[in-house]
């Protein structure tokens, strides 16, 4: 990322891979007749976010309309990109010719090196400065239960209840 070019960090860029897999159980194992569908799934991803323009190389720059915007932030060359790691596992089950549906997921995300803009003290040379801080973790569960009480030709009556719990 060009916005990381003027930092001391060895991370001048970032790699954000992802991996996901699922297993449709009922396609490989003979299930009881009342089970219409059964699936297990998991995924992992890493996502990067670079710095805003002119944060690591603070210079005056030309903005829309051709005017010059002077630099008002302190130069920080030790900033790192923000990184987010996510992991999720879940399962989905359908019963009685798809009339009853159950979907469950557990997830965890972790965000590190968030970029914060902080005001400078009165009398400082610059108005703002930036810091990498934070290690935010979110985890939770989601449960969805659905039922199809009425099914006739092209008309379907479906009801779904969703429950979620998130801890930050």
Coordinates of C-alpha atoms in Angstrom, one line a residue:
X1 CA 0.0 0.0 0.0
X2 CA 1.4 3.4 -0.9
X3 CA 0.2 4.9 2.4
X4 CA 2.6 2.6 4.2
X5 CA 5.6 3.5 2.1
X6 CA 6.9 6.1 4.6
X7 CA 6.6 4.0 7.7
X8 CA 9.3 2.1 9.6
X9 CA 7.2 -0.9 9.7
X10 CA 8.4 -4.0 7.9
X11 CA 4.8 -4.4 6.8
X12 CA 4.7 -2.2 3.7
X13 CA 1.7 -4.1 2.5
X14 CA -0.6 -6.7 3.9
X15 CA -1.8 -10.1 2.8
X16 CA -5.4 -11.1 3.5
X17 CA -6.2 -14.7 2.7
X18 CA -9.4 -16.5 3.5
X19 CA -10.4 -20.1 3.7
X20 CA -13.8 -21.7 3.9
X21 CA -15.1 -25.3 3.8
X22 CA -18.4 -27.0 4.1
X23 CA -19.5 -30.6 4.3
X24 CA -23.0 -31.6 3.2
X25 CA -23.4 -34.6 5.4
X26 CA -26.5 -36.1 3.8
X27 CA -24.7 -36.4 0.4
X28 CA -22.1 -38.7 1.9
X29 CA -23.8 -40.5 4.7
X30 CA -27.2 -42.1 4.6
X31 CA -29.4 -40.1 7.0
X32 CA -32.8 -41.0 8.5
X33 CA -35.7 -40.2 6.3
X34 CA -36.9 -37.2 8.4
X35 CA -33.6 -35.4 7.8
X36 CA -33.8 -33.5 4.5
X37 CA -30.5 -31.7 4.7
X38 CA -27.4 -31.6 7.0
X39 CA -24.4 -29.4 6.6
X40 CA -21.3 -28.4 8.6
X41 CA -19.3 -25.3 7.7
X42 CA -16.3 -23.3 8.8
X43 CA -14.4 -20.3 7.5
X44 CA -11.4 -18.2 8.4
X45 CA -10.3 -14.9 7.0
X46 CA -7.7 -12.1 7.5
X47 CA -8.5 -8.7 6.3
X48 CA -6.1 -5.7 6.1
X49 CA -6.8 -1.9 6.1
X50 CA -4.2 0.6 5.2
X51 CA -3.6 4.1 6.5
X52 CA -5.5 7.2 5.2
X53 CA -3.6 9.4 2.7
X54 CA -0.8 11.7 3.9
X55 CA -0.6 10.2 7.4
X56 CA 2.8 8.6 7.2
X57 CA 4.1 11.2 4.7
X58 CA 2.6 14.5 5.9
X59 CA 2.9 17.1 3.2
X60 CA 0.6 19.9 2.0
X61 CA -1.5 18.6 -0.8
X62 CA -3.9 19.8 -3.5
X63 CA -7.6 19.1 -2.8
X64 CA -10.7 19.3 -5.0
X65 CA -11.1 22.7 -6.6
X66 CA -7.3 23.2 -6.8
X67 CA -6.7 24.7 -3.4
X68 CA -3.8 23.7 -1.2
X69 CA -4.5 22.1 2.1
X70 CA -1.7 22.6 4.6
X71 CA -0.5 19.7 6.7
X72 CA -2.2 19.6 10.1
X73 CA -1.1 16.2 11.4
X74 CA 2.1 15.1 13.0
X75 CA 4.1 12.7 10.9
X76 CA 4.1 9.2 12.3
X77 CA 6.4 6.7 10.6
X78 CA 5.8 3.8 13.1
X79 CA 2.2 3.1 12.1
X80 CA 1.0 -0.4 11.0
X81 CA -1.9 -1.5 9.0
X82 CA -5.1 -2.5 10.8
X83 CA -5.7 -6.3 10.7
X84 CA -8.9 -8.3 11.3
X85 CA -8.9 -12.1 11.9
X86 CA -12.3 -13.8 11.7
X87 CA -13.3 -17.4 12.4
X88 CA -16.8 -19.0 12.1
X89 CA -18.2 -22.5 12.4
X90 CA -21.8 -23.5 11.9
X91 CA -24.3 -26.1 11.0
X92 CA -27.5 -26.2 9.1
X93 CA -30.2 -28.8 9.3
X94 CA -33.6 -29.3 7.6
X95 CA -36.2 -31.8 8.6
X96 CA -39.5 -33.3 7.3
X97 CA -39.1 -32.4 3.6
X98 CA -37.7 -28.9 4.4
X99 CA -40.6 -28.0 6.7
X100 CA -38.4 -27.4 9.7
X101 CA -35.1 -25.5 9.5
X102 CA -32.3 -25.0 12.0
X103 CA -29.2 -22.9 11.5
X104 CA -26.5 -22.3 14.1
X105 CA -23.2 -20.3 13.9
X106 CA -20.5 -19.4 16.4
X107 CA -18.0 -16.7 15.4
X108 CA -15.0 -14.8 16.7
X109 CA -13.3 -11.7 15.3
X110 CA -10.2 -9.9 16.5
X111 CA -9.1 -6.5 15.2
X112 CA -5.6 -5.2 16.0
X113 CA -3.7 -2.0 15.3
X114 CA -6.8 0.2 14.8
X115 CA -5.9 3.7 13.7
X116 CA -7.1 6.5 16.0
X117 CA -6.9 10.2 15.5
X118 CA -6.1 12.1 18.7
X119 CA -6.1 15.9 19.2
X120 CA -2.8 17.4 20.1
X121 CA -2.3 19.5 23.2
X122 CA -2.8 23.3 23.0
X123 CA 0.2 25.0 21.5
X124 CA 1.5 21.9 19.7
X125 CA 2.9 22.2 16.2
X126 CA 0.1 20.0 14.7
X127 CA -3.6 19.7 15.4
X128 CA -3.8 15.9 15.3
X129 CA -1.7 12.8 15.7
X130 CA -2.3 9.2 15.0
X131 CA -1.7 6.0 17.0
X132 CA -2.2 2.3 16.5
X133 CA -4.1 1.0 19.5
X134 CA -6.8 -1.4 20.4
X135 CA -7.3 -5.1 20.3
X136 CA -11.0 -5.5 19.9
X137 CA -12.5 -9.0 20.2
X138 CA -16.1 -9.9 19.2
X139 CA -17.5 -13.3 19.6
X140 CA -21.0 -14.6 19.5
X141 CA -23.6 -17.1 18.4
X142 CA -26.6 -16.9 16.1
X143 CA -29.4 -19.4 16.0
X144 CA -32.2 -19.4 13.5
X145 CA -35.2 -21.6 13.6
X146 CA -37.7 -21.7 10.7
X147 CA -40.9 -23.6 10.0
X148 CA -43.1 -23.9 6.9
X149 CA -46.6 -24.6 8.3
X150 CA -48.4 -24.1 4.9
X151 CA -47.1 -25.2 1.5
X152 CA -49.5 -25.3 -1.5
X153 CA -48.2 -25.1 -5.1
X154 CA -46.7 -21.6 -5.5
X155 CA -47.8 -20.3 -2.0
X156 CA -45.5 -20.8 0.9
X157 CA -46.1 -19.5 4.4
X158 CA -42.8 -19.5 6.3
X159 CA -42.0 -18.2 9.8
X160 CA -38.5 -17.7 11.2
X161 CA -37.2 -16.8 14.6
X162 CA -33.6 -15.5 14.9
X163 CA -31.6 -15.3 18.2
X164 CA -28.2 -13.8 18.5
X165 CA -25.8 -13.1 21.3
X166 CA -22.7 -10.9 20.9
X167 CA -19.9 -10.3 23.4
X168 CA -17.4 -7.4 22.8

